[in-house]
Amino acid sequence: WPVFLIFFGGLDQSIECESVDRTSITIPDIQFSLIHQLEKVVRSSIHVVIMSGSGLDLTYIRDSPQFDSLIWIGYAGQSDGLAISNVVFDQYNPGRRLPIAMYSASYVDNHRVLVRLFRVNVTNTGEISGDDVVLAFVRSRNATMNGEISPIKQLFGFERVSLAVNQSKDVFFPLTVQHLLTIARDGTKWLRPGSYDILIGEQHMHTLKLYGQSIQWASKRHVFSSNENI
């Protein structure tokens, strides 16, 4: 039987709760000290399970070649041990997405104009059934204008898929004009000429190009498609 070590760490309500503000985003120093000692003496695989109610900087553990896996779990109930063991011993394959994440605020109108529909094929190449959450982003290559700062990329769609071993499934993401808008400092919405990369999963799917002058988006009369003049 393979031999490996599981390290359990994280936070508790003496460190984080509604009446206590954290002063650090890392795990406690005493846990880091133990982790460094384990790296020196353990020659088998080390798997790390971190429990907390909020985000932590786990970069060191993630990047260290000594640790084979890193699992984050919130403050679970009476079945937390069973849930963790199911993941560690390959009885369950989670979707690999955290319940705590930061996304840019999105301001949209009720009226949506479809620019293009994207399709991506997802295949489970692993050895057990599992879930995955496919994320779709749009990334503007345009320079900032009038003090506006474009986000690195914006989420415009997501879809969770459950797949058996070697099973494939098509996932569809509609892209609308609203997903291409830039929000100015005064709250107005603008459609800018330039290039927009469509990123789905880890793939660069397409680059949309809009030409012409910038226009303020105010009503549903503005209808465009890719590679057309604004």
JSON list of C-alpha atoms in Angstrom, two decimals:
[
{"chain": "A", "resi": 1, "resn": "TRP", "atom": "CA", "xyz": [0.00, 0.00, 0.00]},
{"chain": "A", "resi": 2, "resn": "PRO", "atom": "CA", "xyz": [1.28, 3.51, -0.75]},
{"chain": "A", "resi": 3, "resn": "VAL", "atom": "CA", "xyz": [2.28, 5.56, 2.29]},
{"chain": "A", "resi": 4, "resn": "PHE", "atom": "CA", "xyz": [1.51, 9.26, 2.49]},
{"chain": "A", "resi": 5, "resn": "LEU", "atom": "CA", "xyz": [0.94, 11.95, 5.09]},
{"chain": "A", "resi": 6, "resn": "ILE", "atom": "CA", "xyz": [-2.06, 14.28, 5.42]},
{"chain": "A", "resi": 7, "resn": "PHE", "atom": "CA", "xyz": [-1.51, 17.64, 7.12]},
{"chain": "A", "resi": 8, "resn": "PHE", "atom": "CA", "xyz": [-4.61, 19.33, 8.57]},
{"chain": "A", "resi": 9, "resn": "GLY", "atom": "CA", "xyz": [-4.39, 23.04, 9.30]},
{"chain": "A", "resi": 10, "resn": "GLY", "atom": "CA", "xyz": [-6.19, 26.35, 8.92]},
{"chain": "A", "resi": 11, "resn": "LEU", "atom": "CA", "xyz": [-8.08, 28.75, 11.16]},
{"chain": "A", "resi": 12, "resn": "ASP", "atom": "CA", "xyz": [-10.73, 28.66, 13.87]},
{"chain": "A", "resi": 13, "resn": "GLN", "atom": "CA", "xyz": [-13.06, 31.18, 15.48]},
{"chain": "A", "resi": 14, "resn": "SER", "atom": "CA", "xyz": [-10.37, 32.40, 17.86]},
{"chain": "A", "resi": 15, "resn": "ILE", "atom": "CA", "xyz": [-8.68, 33.88, 14.77]},
{"chain": "A", "resi": 16, "resn": "GLU", "atom": "CA", "xyz": [-11.62, 34.82, 12.55]},
{"chain": "A", "resi": 17, "resn": "CYS", "atom": "CA", "xyz": [-15.21, 35.60, 13.47]},
{"chain": "A", "resi": 18, "resn": "GLU", "atom": "CA", "xyz": [-17.63, 38.50, 13.22]},
{"chain": "A", "resi": 19, "resn": "SER", "atom": "CA", "xyz": [-16.13, 40.31, 16.21]},
{"chain": "A", "resi": 20, "resn": "VAL", "atom": "CA", "xyz": [-12.47, 39.56, 15.42]},
{"chain": "A", "resi": 21, "resn": "ASP", "atom": "CA", "xyz": [-10.54, 41.11, 12.52]},
{"chain": "A", "resi": 22, "resn": "ARG", "atom": "CA", "xyz": [-7.67, 39.13, 11.07]},
{"chain": "A", "resi": 23, "resn": "THR", "atom": "CA", "xyz": [-4.29, 40.81, 10.82]},
{"chain": "A", "resi": 24, "resn": "SER", "atom": "CA", "xyz": [-2.79, 38.31, 8.36]},
{"chain": "A", "resi": 25, "resn": "ILE", "atom": "CA", "xyz": [-4.01, 36.39, 5.31]},
{"chain": "A", "resi": 26, "resn": "THR", "atom": "CA", "xyz": [-1.66, 33.46, 5.92]},
{"chain": "A", "resi": 27, "resn": "ILE", "atom": "CA", "xyz": [-2.09, 30.42, 8.15]},
{"chain": "A", "resi": 28, "resn": "PRO", "atom": "CA", "xyz": [-0.68, 30.77, 11.71]},
{"chain": "A", "resi": 29, "resn": "ASP", "atom": "CA", "xyz": [3.12, 30.85, 12.05]},
{"chain": "A", "resi": 30, "resn": "ILE", "atom": "CA", "xyz": [3.18, 27.69, 14.17]},
{"chain": "A", "resi": 31, "resn": "GLN", "atom": "CA", "xyz": [1.55, 25.78, 11.32]},
{"chain": "A", "resi": 32, "resn": "PHE", "atom": "CA", "xyz": [4.05, 27.13, 8.81]},
{"chain": "A", "resi": 33, "resn": "SER", "atom": "CA", "xyz": [6.85, 26.04, 11.13]},
{"chain": "A", "resi": 34, "resn": "LEU", "atom": "CA", "xyz": [5.44, 22.51, 11.23]},
{"chain": "A", "resi": 35, "resn": "ILE", "atom": "CA", "xyz": [5.07, 22.48, 7.44]},
{"chain": "A", "resi": 36, "resn": "HIS", "atom": "CA", "xyz": [8.74, 23.42, 7.01]},
{"chain": "A", "resi": 37, "resn": "GLN", "atom": "CA", "xyz": [9.76, 20.64, 9.40]},
{"chain": "A", "resi": 38, "resn": "LEU", "atom": "CA", "xyz": [7.66, 18.11, 7.48]},
{"chain": "A", "resi": 39, "resn": "GLU", "atom": "CA", "xyz": [9.36, 19.13, 4.24]},
{"chain": "A", "resi": 40, "resn": "LYS", "atom": "CA", "xyz": [12.72, 18.25, 5.79]},
{"chain": "A", "resi": 41, "resn": "VAL", "atom": "CA", "xyz": [11.89, 14.85, 7.28]},
{"chain": "A", "resi": 42, "resn": "VAL", "atom": "CA", "xyz": [9.04, 13.34, 5.25]},
{"chain": "A", "resi": 43, "resn": "ARG", "atom": "CA", "xyz": [10.05, 11.44, 2.13]},
{"chain": "A", "resi": 44, "resn": "SER", "atom": "CA", "xyz": [6.59, 10.23, 1.11]},
{"chain": "A", "resi": 45, "resn": "SER", "atom": "CA", "xyz": [3.74, 12.19, -0.43]},
{"chain": "A", "resi": 46, "resn": "ILE", "atom": "CA", "xyz": [2.30, 15.03, 1.65]},
{"chain": "A", "resi": 47, "resn": "HIS", "atom": "CA", "xyz": [-1.30, 16.14, 1.17]},
{"chain": "A", "resi": 48, "resn": "VAL", "atom": "CA", "xyz": [-2.57, 19.35, 2.78]},
{"chain": "A", "resi": 49, "resn": "VAL", "atom": "CA", "xyz": [-6.13, 20.03, 3.99]},
{"chain": "A", "resi": 50, "resn": "ILE", "atom": "CA", "xyz": [-6.86, 23.62, 5.07]},
{"chain": "A", "resi": 51, "resn": "MET", "atom": "CA", "xyz": [-10.04, 24.62, 6.91]},
{"chain": "A", "resi": 52, "resn": "SER", "atom": "CA", "xyz": [-11.13, 28.24, 7.18]},
{"chain": "A", "resi": 53, "resn": "GLY", "atom": "CA", "xyz": [-14.15, 30.47, 6.79]},
{"chain": "A", "resi": 54, "resn": "SER", "atom": "CA", "xyz": [-12.43, 32.96, 4.49]},
{"chain": "A", "resi": 55, "resn": "GLY", "atom": "CA", "xyz": [-9.65, 33.23, 1.94]},
{"chain": "A", "resi": 56, "resn": "LEU", "atom": "CA", "xyz": [-6.01, 32.47, 2.73]},
{"chain": "A", "resi": 57, "resn": "ASP", "atom": "CA", "xyz": [-2.74, 32.95, 0.91]},
{"chain": "A", "resi": 58, "resn": "LEU", "atom": "CA", "xyz": [-1.67, 29.35, 0.24]},
{"chain": "A", "resi": 59, "resn": "THR", "atom": "CA", "xyz": [0.85, 30.17, -2.49]},
{"chain": "A", "resi": 60, "resn": "TYR", "atom": "CA", "xyz": [3.77, 28.52, -0.71]},
{"chain": "A", "resi": 61, "resn": "ILE", "atom": "CA", "xyz": [1.95, 25.21, -0.30]},
{"chain": "A", "resi": 62, "resn": "ARG", "atom": "CA", "xyz": [0.60, 25.32, -3.84]},
{"chain": "A", "resi": 63, "resn": "ASP", "atom": "CA", "xyz": [4.02, 25.93, -5.39]},
{"chain": "A", "resi": 64, "resn": "SER", "atom": "CA", "xyz": [6.09, 23.57, -3.22]},
{"chain": "A", "resi": 65, "resn": "PRO", "atom": "CA", "xyz": [7.04, 20.32, -5.03]},
{"chain": "A", "resi": 66, "resn": "GLN", "atom": "CA", "xyz": [6.90, 18.51, -1.67]},
{"chain": "A", "resi": 67, "resn": "PHE", "atom": "CA", "xyz": [3.09, 18.66, -1.52]},
{"chain": "A", "resi": 68, "resn": "ASP", "atom": "CA", "xyz": [1.10, 16.50, -3.91]},
{"chain": "A", "resi": 69, "resn": "SER", "atom": "CA", "xyz": [-2.31, 18.05, -3.29]},
{"chain": "A", "resi": 70, "resn": "LEU", "atom": "CA", "xyz": [-4.01, 20.97, -1.56]},
{"chain": "A", "resi": 71, "resn": "ILE", "atom": "CA", "xyz": [-7.64, 20.84, -0.42]},
{"chain": "A", "resi": 72, "resn": "TRP", "atom": "CA", "xyz": [-9.52, 23.82, 1.02]},
{"chain": "A", "resi": 73, "resn": "ILE", "atom": "CA", "xyz": [-12.71, 23.24, 3.02]},
{"chain": "A", "resi": 74, "resn": "GLY", "atom": "CA", "xyz": [-14.92, 25.62, 4.96]},
{"chain": "A", "resi": 75, "resn": "TYR", "atom": "CA", "xyz": [-16.14, 24.99, 8.48]},
{"chain": "A", "resi": 76, "resn": "ALA", "atom": "CA", "xyz": [-18.01, 21.80, 7.76]},
{"chain": "A", "resi": 77, "resn": "GLY", "atom": "CA", "xyz": [-20.50, 19.87, 9.88]},
{"chain": "A", "resi": 78, "resn": "GLN", "atom": "CA", "xyz": [-20.53, 16.38, 11.31]},
{"chain": "A", "resi": 79, "resn": "SER", "atom": "CA", "xyz": [-19.75, 14.75, 7.96]},
{"chain": "A", "resi": 80, "resn": "ASP", "atom": "CA", "xyz": [-16.61, 16.75, 7.17]},
{"chain": "A", "resi": 81, "resn": "GLY", "atom": "CA", "xyz": [-14.32, 13.78, 7.83]},
{"chain": "A", "resi": 82, "resn": "LEU", "atom": "CA", "xyz": [-16.27, 11.59, 5.42]},
{"chain": "A", "resi": 83, "resn": "ALA", "atom": "CA", "xyz": [-16.32, 14.33, 2.79]},
{"chain": "A", "resi": 84, "resn": "ILE", "atom": "CA", "xyz": [-12.56, 14.86, 3.01]},
{"chain": "A", "resi": 85, "resn": "SER", "atom": "CA", "xyz": [-11.78, 11.13, 2.91]},
{"chain": "A", "resi": 86, "resn": "ASN", "atom": "CA", "xyz": [-13.95, 10.70, -0.18]},
{"chain": "A", "resi": 87, "resn": "VAL", "atom": "CA", "xyz": [-11.87, 13.33, -1.99]},
{"chain": "A", "resi": 88, "resn": "VAL", "atom": "CA", "xyz": [-8.48, 12.16, -0.71]},
{"chain": "A", "resi": 89, "resn": "PHE", "atom": "CA", "xyz": [-9.14, 8.51, -1.57]},
{"chain": "A", "resi": 90, "resn": "ASP", "atom": "CA", "xyz": [-10.63, 9.22, -5.03]},
{"chain": "A", "resi": 91, "resn": "GLN", "atom": "CA", "xyz": [-14.23, 8.41, -4.15]},
{"chain": "A", "resi": 92, "resn": "TYR", "atom": "CA", "xyz": [-15.38, 11.85, -5.28]},
{"chain": "A", "resi": 93, "resn": "ASN", "atom": "CA", "xyz": [-13.94, 14.29, -7.80]},
{"chain": "A", "resi": 94, "resn": "PRO", "atom": "CA", "xyz": [-14.92, 17.89, -6.90]},
{"chain": "A", "resi": 95, "resn": "GLY", "atom": "CA", "xyz": [-15.43, 20.65, -9.45]},
{"chain": "A", "resi": 96, "resn": "ARG", "atom": "CA", "xyz": [-12.25, 22.52, -8.43]},
{"chain": "A", "resi": 97, "resn": "ARG", "atom": "CA", "xyz": [-14.00, 25.87, -7.90]},
{"chain": "A", "resi": 98, "resn": "LEU", "atom": "CA", "xyz": [-14.03, 27.78, -4.62]},
{"chain": "A", "resi": 99, "resn": "PRO", "atom": "CA", "xyz": [-17.23, 29.25, -3.16]},
{"chain": "A", "resi": 100, "resn": "ILE", "atom": "CA", "xyz": [-15.35, 32.46, -2.40]},
{"chain": "A", "resi": 101, "resn": "ALA", "atom": "CA", "xyz": [-14.12, 34.41, -5.42]},
{"chain": "A", "resi": 102, "resn": "MET", "atom": "CA", "xyz": [-13.84, 38.00, -6.60]},
{"chain": "A", "resi": 103, "resn": "TYR", "atom": "CA", "xyz": [-15.42, 39.10, -9.88]},
{"chain": "A", "resi": 104, "resn": "SER", "atom": "CA", "xyz": [-15.78, 42.51, -11.43]},
{"chain": "A", "resi": 105, "resn": "ALA", "atom": "CA", "xyz": [-19.18, 44.11, -11.00]},
{"chain": "A", "resi": 106, "resn": "SER", "atom": "CA", "xyz": [-21.25, 43.80, -14.15]},
{"chain": "A", "resi": 107, "resn": "TYR", "atom": "CA", "xyz": [-23.72, 46.48, -15.22]},
{"chain": "A", "resi": 108, "resn": "VAL", "atom": "CA", "xyz": [-26.16, 45.21, -17.83]},
{"chain": "A", "resi": 109, "resn": "ASP", "atom": "CA", "xyz": [-29.34, 46.37, -19.54]},
{"chain": "A", "resi": 110, "resn": "ASN", "atom": "CA", "xyz": [-32.50, 44.33, -19.83]},
{"chain": "A", "resi": 111, "resn": "HIS", "atom": "CA", "xyz": [-32.09, 44.31, -23.60]},
{"chain": "A", "resi": 112, "resn": "ARG", "atom": "CA", "xyz": [-29.33, 42.07, -24.93]},
{"chain": "A", "resi": 113, "resn": "VAL", "atom": "CA", "xyz": [-27.99, 41.88, -28.46]},
{"chain": "A", "resi": 114, "resn": "LEU", "atom": "CA", "xyz": [-26.37, 38.56, -29.34]},
{"chain": "A", "resi": 115, "resn": "VAL", "atom": "CA", "xyz": [-22.97, 38.96, -30.97]},
{"chain": "A", "resi": 116, "resn": "ARG", "atom": "CA", "xyz": [-21.95, 35.32, -31.22]},
{"chain": "A", "resi": 117, "resn": "LEU", "atom": "CA", "xyz": [-22.60, 31.89, -29.72]},
{"chain": "A", "resi": 118, "resn": "PHE", "atom": "CA", "xyz": [-19.51, 29.93, -28.69]},
{"chain": "A", "resi": 119, "resn": "ARG", "atom": "CA", "xyz": [-19.33, 26.16, -28.25]},
{"chain": "A", "resi": 120, "resn": "VAL", "atom": "CA", "xyz": [-16.64, 24.24, -26.37]},
{"chain": "A", "resi": 121, "resn": "ASN", "atom": "CA", "xyz": [-16.31, 20.48, -25.97]},
{"chain": "A", "resi": 122, "resn": "VAL", "atom": "CA", "xyz": [-15.38, 19.21, -22.50]},
{"chain": "A", "resi": 123, "resn": "THR", "atom": "CA", "xyz": [-13.99, 15.69, -21.98]},
{"chain": "A", "resi": 124, "resn": "ASN", "atom": "CA", "xyz": [-13.21, 13.86, -18.74]},
{"chain": "A", "resi": 125, "resn": "THR", "atom": "CA", "xyz": [-9.75, 12.37, -19.33]},
{"chain": "A", "resi": 126, "resn": "GLY", "atom": "CA", "xyz": [-9.35, 11.27, -15.71]},
{"chain": "A", "resi": 127, "resn": "GLU", "atom": "CA", "xyz": [-9.86, 7.87, -14.14]},
{"chain": "A", "resi": 128, "resn": "ILE", "atom": "CA", "xyz": [-13.04, 8.63, -12.14]},
{"chain": "A", "resi": 129, "resn": "SER", "atom": "CA", "xyz": [-16.25, 10.54, -12.76]},
{"chain": "A", "resi": 130, "resn": "GLY", "atom": "CA", "xyz": [-16.29, 14.17, -11.73]},
{"chain": "A", "resi": 131, "resn": "ASP", "atom": "CA", "xyz": [-17.49, 17.73, -12.22]},
{"chain": "A", "resi": 132, "resn": "ASP", "atom": "CA", "xyz": [-15.89, 20.73, -13.83]},
{"chain": "A", "resi": 133, "resn": "VAL", "atom": "CA", "xyz": [-16.97, 24.36, -14.05]},
{"chain": "A", "resi": 134, "resn": "VAL", "atom": "CA", "xyz": [-16.18, 25.87, -17.44]},
{"chain": "A", "resi": 135, "resn": "LEU", "atom": "CA", "xyz": [-15.56, 29.63, -17.28]},
{"chain": "A", "resi": 136, "resn": "ALA", "atom": "CA", "xyz": [-15.90, 32.03, -20.23]},
{"chain": "A", "resi": 137, "resn": "PHE", "atom": "CA", "xyz": [-14.08, 35.37, -20.23]},
{"chain": "A", "resi": 138, "resn": "VAL", "atom": "CA", "xyz": [-13.79, 38.36, -22.55]},
{"chain": "A", "resi": 139, "resn": "ARG", "atom": "CA", "xyz": [-10.50, 40.27, -22.51]},
{"chain": "A", "resi": 140, "resn": "SER", "atom": "CA", "xyz": [-10.13, 43.69, -24.07]},
{"chain": "A", "resi": 141, "resn": "ARG", "atom": "CA", "xyz": [-6.87, 44.57, -25.80]},
{"chain": "A", "resi": 142, "resn": "ASN", "atom": "CA", "xyz": [-7.88, 48.22, -25.98]},
{"chain": "A", "resi": 143, "resn": "ALA", "atom": "CA", "xyz": [-5.92, 50.99, -24.31]},
{"chain": "A", "resi": 144, "resn": "THR", "atom": "CA", "xyz": [-7.63, 52.90, -21.53]},
{"chain": "A", "resi": 145, "resn": "MET", "atom": "CA", "xyz": [-9.47, 56.06, -22.51]},
{"chain": "A", "resi": 146, "resn": "ASN", "atom": "CA", "xyz": [-10.53, 59.11, -20.50]},
{"chain": "A", "resi": 147, "resn": "GLY", "atom": "CA", "xyz": [-9.20, 57.66, -17.27]},
{"chain": "A", "resi": 148, "resn": "GLU", "atom": "CA", "xyz": [-11.05, 54.36, -17.65]},
{"chain": "A", "resi": 149, "resn": "ILE", "atom": "CA", "xyz": [-9.22, 51.22, -16.56]},
{"chain": "A", "resi": 150, "resn": "SER", "atom": "CA", "xyz": [-10.36, 48.01, -18.20]},
{"chain": "A", "resi": 151, "resn": "PRO", "atom": "CA", "xyz": [-10.30, 44.82, -16.10]},
{"chain": "A", "resi": 152, "resn": "ILE", "atom": "CA", "xyz": [-7.76, 42.16, -17.05]},
{"chain": "A", "resi": 153, "resn": "LYS", "atom": "CA", "xyz": [-10.67, 39.98, -18.14]},
{"chain": "A", "resi": 154, "resn": "GLN", "atom": "CA", "xyz": [-14.39, 39.78, -17.42]},
{"chain": "A", "resi": 155, "resn": "LEU", "atom": "CA", "xyz": [-16.47, 36.68, -16.76]},
{"chain": "A", "resi": 156, "resn": "PHE", "atom": "CA", "xyz": [-19.44, 36.46, -19.15]},
{"chain": "A", "resi": 157, "resn": "GLY", "atom": "CA", "xyz": [-20.56, 32.88, -18.61]},
{"chain": "A", "resi": 158, "resn": "PHE", "atom": "CA", "xyz": [-20.05, 29.68, -16.63]},
{"chain": "A", "resi": 159, "resn": "GLU", "atom": "CA", "xyz": [-21.45, 26.17, -16.74]},
{"chain": "A", "resi": 160, "resn": "ARG", "atom": "CA", "xyz": [-21.00, 23.18, -14.43]},
{"chain": "A", "resi": 161, "resn": "VAL", "atom": "CA", "xyz": [-20.78, 19.82, -16.18]},
{"chain": "A", "resi": 162, "resn": "SER", "atom": "CA", "xyz": [-20.79, 16.31, -14.68]},
{"chain": "A", "resi": 163, "resn": "LEU", "atom": "CA", "xyz": [-18.89, 13.75, -16.73]},
{"chain": "A", "resi": 164, "resn": "ALA", "atom": "CA", "xyz": [-18.23, 10.04, -16.50]},
{"chain": "A", "resi": 165, "resn": "VAL", "atom": "CA", "xyz": [-14.80, 8.71, -17.49]},
{"chain": "A", "resi": 166, "resn": "ASN", "atom": "CA", "xyz": [-14.08, 9.50, -21.17]},
{"chain": "A", "resi": 167, "resn": "GLN", "atom": "CA", "xyz": [-17.46, 11.22, -21.52]},
{"chain": "A", "resi": 168, "resn": "SER", "atom": "CA", "xyz": [-17.66, 14.43, -23.58]},
{"chain": "A", "resi": 169, "resn": "LYS", "atom": "CA", "xyz": [-20.23, 17.21, -23.56]},
{"chain": "A", "resi": 170, "resn": "ASP", "atom": "CA", "xyz": [-20.73, 20.41, -25.55]},
{"chain": "A", "resi": 171, "resn": "VAL", "atom": "CA", "xyz": [-21.17, 23.63, -23.56]},
{"chain": "A", "resi": 172, "resn": "PHE", "atom": "CA", "xyz": [-22.56, 26.82, -25.14]},
{"chain": "A", "resi": 173, "resn": "PHE", "atom": "CA", "xyz": [-21.87, 30.44, -24.18]},
{"chain": "A", "resi": 174, "resn": "PRO", "atom": "CA", "xyz": [-23.78, 33.36, -25.77]},
{"chain": "A", "resi": 175, "resn": "LEU", "atom": "CA", "xyz": [-21.79, 36.60, -26.03]},
{"chain": "A", "resi": 176, "resn": "THR", "atom": "CA", "xyz": [-23.80, 39.83, -26.10]},
{"chain": "A", "resi": 177, "resn": "VAL", "atom": "CA", "xyz": [-22.87, 43.44, -26.78]},
{"chain": "A", "resi": 178, "resn": "GLN", "atom": "CA", "xyz": [-23.27, 44.19, -23.06]},
{"chain": "A", "resi": 179, "resn": "HIS", "atom": "CA", "xyz": [-20.30, 41.94, -22.35]},
{"chain": "A", "resi": 180, "resn": "LEU", "atom": "CA", "xyz": [-18.10, 44.26, -24.46]},
{"chain": "A", "resi": 181, "resn": "LEU", "atom": "CA", "xyz": [-19.10, 47.54, -22.81]},
{"chain": "A", "resi": 182, "resn": "THR", "atom": "CA", "xyz": [-16.76, 49.74, -20.81]},
{"chain": "A", "resi": 183, "resn": "ILE", "atom": "CA", "xyz": [-18.11, 51.58, -17.76]},
{"chain": "A", "resi": 184, "resn": "ALA", "atom": "CA", "xyz": [-16.80, 55.15, -17.52]},
{"chain": "A", "resi": 185, "resn": "ARG", "atom": "CA", "xyz": [-16.13, 56.93, -14.24]},
{"chain": "A", "resi": 186, "resn": "ASP", "atom": "CA", "xyz": [-19.45, 58.77, -14.50]},
{"chain": "A", "resi": 187, "resn": "GLY", "atom": "CA", "xyz": [-21.34, 55.48, -14.88]},
{"chain": "A", "resi": 188, "resn": "THR", "atom": "CA", "xyz": [-22.02, 55.79, -18.61]},
{"chain": "A", "resi": 189, "resn": "LYS", "atom": "CA", "xyz": [-21.54, 52.73, -20.83]},
{"chain": "A", "resi": 190, "resn": "TRP", "atom": "CA", "xyz": [-19.40, 52.81, -23.95]},
{"chain": "A", "resi": 191, "resn": "LEU", "atom": "CA", "xyz": [-18.74, 50.45, -26.81]},
{"chain": "A", "resi": 192, "resn": "ARG", "atom": "CA", "xyz": [-15.14, 50.93, -27.92]},
{"chain": "A", "resi": 193, "resn": "PRO", "atom": "CA", "xyz": [-13.51, 49.92, -31.19]},
{"chain": "A", "resi": 194, "resn": "GLY", "atom": "CA", "xyz": [-10.68, 47.42, -30.91]},
{"chain": "A", "resi": 195, "resn": "SER", "atom": "CA", "xyz": [-9.95, 43.75, -30.32]},
{"chain": "A", "resi": 196, "resn": "TYR", "atom": "CA", "xyz": [-11.65, 41.49, -27.77]},
{"chain": "A", "resi": 197, "resn": "ASP", "atom": "CA", "xyz": [-10.28, 38.02, -26.97]},
{"chain": "A", "resi": 198, "resn": "ILE", "atom": "CA", "xyz": [-12.73, 35.27, -26.04]},
{"chain": "A", "resi": 199, "resn": "LEU", "atom": "CA", "xyz": [-11.24, 32.83, -23.52]},
{"chain": "A", "resi": 200, "resn": "ILE", "atom": "CA", "xyz": [-13.14, 29.68, -22.53]},
{"chain": "A", "resi": 201, "resn": "GLY", "atom": "CA", "xyz": [-11.54, 27.25, -20.12]},
{"chain": "A", "resi": 202, "resn": "GLU", "atom": "CA", "xyz": [-7.86, 27.36, -21.03]},
{"chain": "A", "resi": 203, "resn": "GLN", "atom": "CA", "xyz": [-8.50, 28.02, -24.72]},
{"chain": "A", "resi": 204, "resn": "HIS", "atom": "CA", "xyz": [-8.30, 31.23, -26.73]},
{"chain": "A", "resi": 205, "resn": "MET", "atom": "CA", "xyz": [-11.43, 30.67, -28.79]},
{"chain": "A", "resi": 206, "resn": "HIS", "atom": "CA", "xyz": [-11.68, 33.78, -30.96]},
{"chain": "A", "resi": 207, "resn": "THR", "atom": "CA", "xyz": [-10.79, 37.45, -31.34]},
{"chain": "A", "resi": 208, "resn": "LEU", "atom": "CA", "xyz": [-13.59, 39.90, -32.14]},
{"chain": "A", "resi": 209, "resn": "LYS", "atom": "CA", "xyz": [-12.65, 43.13, -33.92]},
{"chain": "A", "resi": 210, "resn": "LEU", "atom": "CA", "xyz": [-14.84, 46.25, -33.89]},
{"chain": "A", "resi": 211, "resn": "TYR", "atom": "CA", "xyz": [-14.06, 49.27, -36.07]},
{"chain": "A", "resi": 212, "resn": "GLY", "atom": "CA", "xyz": [-15.16, 52.91, -36.09]},
{"chain": "A", "resi": 213, "resn": "GLN", "atom": "CA", "xyz": [-15.74, 55.47, -33.35]},
{"chain": "A", "resi": 214, "resn": "SER", "atom": "CA", "xyz": [-16.64, 54.95, -29.71]},
{"chain": "A", "resi": 215, "resn": "ILE", "atom": "CA", "xyz": [-20.34, 55.29, -28.98]},
{"chain": "A", "resi": 216, "resn": "GLN", "atom": "CA", "xyz": [-22.28, 55.66, -25.76]},
{"chain": "A", "resi": 217, "resn": "TRP", "atom": "CA", "xyz": [-24.60, 52.72, -25.19]},
{"chain": "A", "resi": 218, "resn": "ALA", "atom": "CA", "xyz": [-28.00, 54.14, -24.36]},
{"chain": "A", "resi": 219, "resn": "SER", "atom": "CA", "xyz": [-30.70, 52.08, -26.05]},
{"chain": "A", "resi": 220, "resn": "LYS", "atom": "CA", "xyz": [-31.48, 48.90, -27.94]},
{"chain": "A", "resi": 221, "resn": "ARG", "atom": "CA", "xyz": [-31.15, 50.59, -31.32]},
{"chain": "A", "resi": 222, "resn": "HIS", "atom": "CA", "xyz": [-27.39, 49.87, -31.35]},
{"chain": "A", "resi": 223, "resn": "VAL", "atom": "CA", "xyz": [-26.91, 46.51, -33.07]},
{"chain": "A", "resi": 224, "resn": "PHE", "atom": "CA", "xyz": [-23.49, 45.29, -34.22]},
{"chain": "A", "resi": 225, "resn": "SER", "atom": "CA", "xyz": [-21.69, 42.13, -35.15]},
{"chain": "A", "resi": 226, "resn": "SER", "atom": "CA", "xyz": [-17.99, 41.34, -35.19]},
{"chain": "A", "resi": 227, "resn": "ASN", "atom": "CA", "xyz": [-15.78, 42.78, -37.93]},
{"chain": "A", "resi": 228, "resn": "GLU", "atom": "CA", "xyz": [-18.32, 45.52, -38.73]},
{"chain": "A", "resi": 229, "resn": "ASN", "atom": "CA", "xyz": [-18.01, 49.27, -38.41]},
{"chain": "A", "resi": 230, "resn": "ILE", "atom": "CA", "xyz": [-19.47, 50.83, -35.28]}
]
